Amino acid sequence: MYNGELHVHRPNREELLLIKSGTYSYEELFLRSQQLFKEIQDLSLSSMLPAAPDQAMLTKLLVELREELYR
């Protein structure tokens, strides 16, 4: 961030600018969002990620990190 501006590099920059400029209709964007959501749902079926994070392990890790930080 320089001069109060945040610069974020996006691989789909051009697509985002087209959306911002109104190139796509609401219906087109809504259809695209449904396609992306379906893709995410399909991919989640074969994901190796757990359904939920291991809260106990995360709490333990957080405590260990804080202890290390404050030594």
PDB file of C-alpha atoms in Angstrom:
ATOM      1  CA  MET A   1       0.000   0.000   0.000  1.00  0.00           C
ATOM      2  CA  TYR A   2       1.413   3.318  -1.075  1.00  0.00           C
ATOM      3  CA  ASN A   3      -0.218   6.728  -0.743  1.00  0.00           C
ATOM      4  CA  GLY A   4      -3.366   5.203   0.733  1.00  0.00           C
ATOM      5  CA  GLU A   5      -3.938   2.906  -2.259  1.00  0.00           C
ATOM      6  CA  LEU A   6      -4.082  -0.865  -2.051  1.00  0.00           C
ATOM      7  CA  HIS A   7      -2.784  -2.707  -5.113  1.00  0.00           C
ATOM      8  CA  VAL A   8      -3.988  -6.277  -5.489  1.00  0.00           C
ATOM      9  CA  HIS A   9      -2.887  -8.386  -8.438  1.00  0.00           C
ATOM     10  CA  ARG A  10      -5.678 -10.619  -9.727  1.00  0.00           C
ATOM     11  CA  PRO A  11      -5.363 -13.298 -12.414  1.00  0.00           C
ATOM     12  CA  ASN A  12      -8.898 -12.419 -13.583  1.00  0.00           C
ATOM     13  CA  ARG A  13      -8.384  -8.647 -13.561  1.00  0.00           C
ATOM     14  CA  GLU A  14      -9.846  -8.113 -17.036  1.00  0.00           C
ATOM     15  CA  GLU A  15     -12.955 -10.123 -16.194  1.00  0.00           C
ATOM     16  CA  LEU A  16     -13.486  -8.101 -13.013  1.00  0.00           C
ATOM     17  CA  LEU A  17     -13.086  -4.828 -14.895  1.00  0.00           C
ATOM     18  CA  LEU A  18     -15.661  -5.962 -17.466  1.00  0.00           C
ATOM     19  CA  ILE A  19     -18.076  -6.781 -14.658  1.00  0.00           C
ATOM     20  CA  LYS A  20     -17.418  -3.414 -13.025  1.00  0.00           C
ATOM     21  CA  SER A  21     -18.011  -1.585 -16.307  1.00  0.00           C
ATOM     22  CA  GLY A  22     -21.423  -3.218 -16.746  1.00  0.00           C
ATOM     23  CA  THR A  23     -20.487  -5.374 -19.735  1.00  0.00           C
ATOM     24  CA  TYR A  24     -22.437  -8.315 -18.338  1.00  0.00           C
ATOM     25  CA  SER A  25     -26.117  -8.272 -17.435  1.00  0.00           C
ATOM     26  CA  TYR A  26     -27.341  -9.283 -14.013  1.00  0.00           C
ATOM     27  CA  GLU A  27     -28.759 -12.468 -15.535  1.00  0.00           C
ATOM     28  CA  GLU A  28     -25.377 -13.394 -17.073  1.00  0.00           C
ATOM     29  CA  LEU A  29     -23.594 -12.820 -13.779  1.00  0.00           C
ATOM     30  CA  PHE A  30     -26.222 -14.764 -11.870  1.00  0.00           C
ATOM     31  CA  LEU A  31     -25.908 -17.704 -14.281  1.00  0.00           C
ATOM     32  CA  ARG A  32     -22.130 -17.618 -13.946  1.00  0.00           C
ATOM     33  CA  SER A  33     -22.399 -17.589 -10.155  1.00  0.00           C
ATOM     34  CA  GLN A  34     -24.666 -20.642 -10.290  1.00  0.00           C
ATOM     35  CA  GLN A  35     -22.177 -22.455 -12.548  1.00  0.00           C
ATOM     36  CA  LEU A  36     -19.310 -21.642 -10.202  1.00  0.00           C
ATOM     37  CA  PHE A  37     -21.327 -22.758  -7.172  1.00  0.00           C
ATOM     38  CA  LYS A  38     -22.136 -26.073  -8.885  1.00  0.00           C
ATOM     39  CA  GLU A  39     -18.454 -26.522  -9.725  1.00  0.00           C
ATOM     40  CA  ILE A  40     -17.506 -25.910  -6.081  1.00  0.00           C
ATOM     41  CA  GLN A  41     -20.146 -28.378  -4.885  1.00  0.00           C
ATOM     42  CA  ASP A  42     -18.896 -31.045  -7.311  1.00  0.00           C
ATOM     43  CA  LEU A  43     -15.282 -30.498  -6.288  1.00  0.00           C
ATOM     44  CA  SER A  44     -16.154 -30.653  -2.601  1.00  0.00           C
ATOM     45  CA  LEU A  45     -17.344 -34.232  -3.068  1.00  0.00           C
ATOM     46  CA  SER A  46     -13.816 -35.359  -3.897  1.00  0.00           C
ATOM     47  CA  SER A  47     -12.021 -32.981  -1.526  1.00  0.00           C
ATOM     48  CA  MET A  48      -9.641 -34.406   1.020  1.00  0.00           C
ATOM     49  CA  LEU A  49     -10.416 -31.538   3.399  1.00  0.00           C
ATOM     50  CA  PRO A  50     -12.369 -32.416   6.540  1.00  0.00           C
ATOM     51  CA  ALA A  51     -15.987 -31.280   6.799  1.00  0.00           C
ATOM     52  CA  ALA A  52     -15.015 -29.004   9.699  1.00  0.00           C
ATOM     53  CA  PRO A  53     -11.747 -27.787  11.208  1.00  0.00           C
ATOM     54  CA  ASP A  54     -10.282 -29.593  14.213  1.00  0.00           C
ATOM     55  CA  GLN A  55     -11.078 -26.980  16.865  1.00  0.00           C
ATOM     56  CA  ALA A  56      -9.087 -28.700  19.610  1.00  0.00           C
ATOM     57  CA  MET A  57      -5.970 -28.880  17.441  1.00  0.00           C
ATOM     58  CA  LEU A  58      -6.372 -25.251  16.372  1.00  0.00           C
ATOM     59  CA  THR A  59      -6.783 -24.079  19.973  1.00  0.00           C
ATOM     60  CA  LYS A  60      -3.682 -26.024  20.996  1.00  0.00           C
ATOM     61  CA  LEU A  61      -1.715 -24.540  18.101  1.00  0.00           C
ATOM     62  CA  LEU A  62      -2.867 -21.017  18.957  1.00  0.00           C
ATOM     63  CA  VAL A  63      -1.803 -21.435  22.589  1.00  0.00           C
ATOM     64  CA  GLU A  64       1.596 -22.771  21.511  1.00  0.00           C
ATOM     65  CA  LEU A  65       2.116 -19.871  19.100  1.00  0.00           C
ATOM     66  CA  ARG A  66       1.203 -17.308  21.731  1.00  0.00           C
ATOM     67  CA  GLU A  67       3.475 -18.933  24.286  1.00  0.00           C
ATOM     68  CA  GLU A  68       6.325 -18.827  21.788  1.00  0.00           C
ATOM     69  CA  LEU A  69       5.559 -15.203  20.902  1.00  0.00           C
ATOM     70  CA  TYR A  70       5.607 -13.996  24.512  1.00  0.00           C
ATOM     71  CA  ARG A  71       8.825 -15.780  25.599  1.00  0.00           C
TER      72      ARG A  71
END
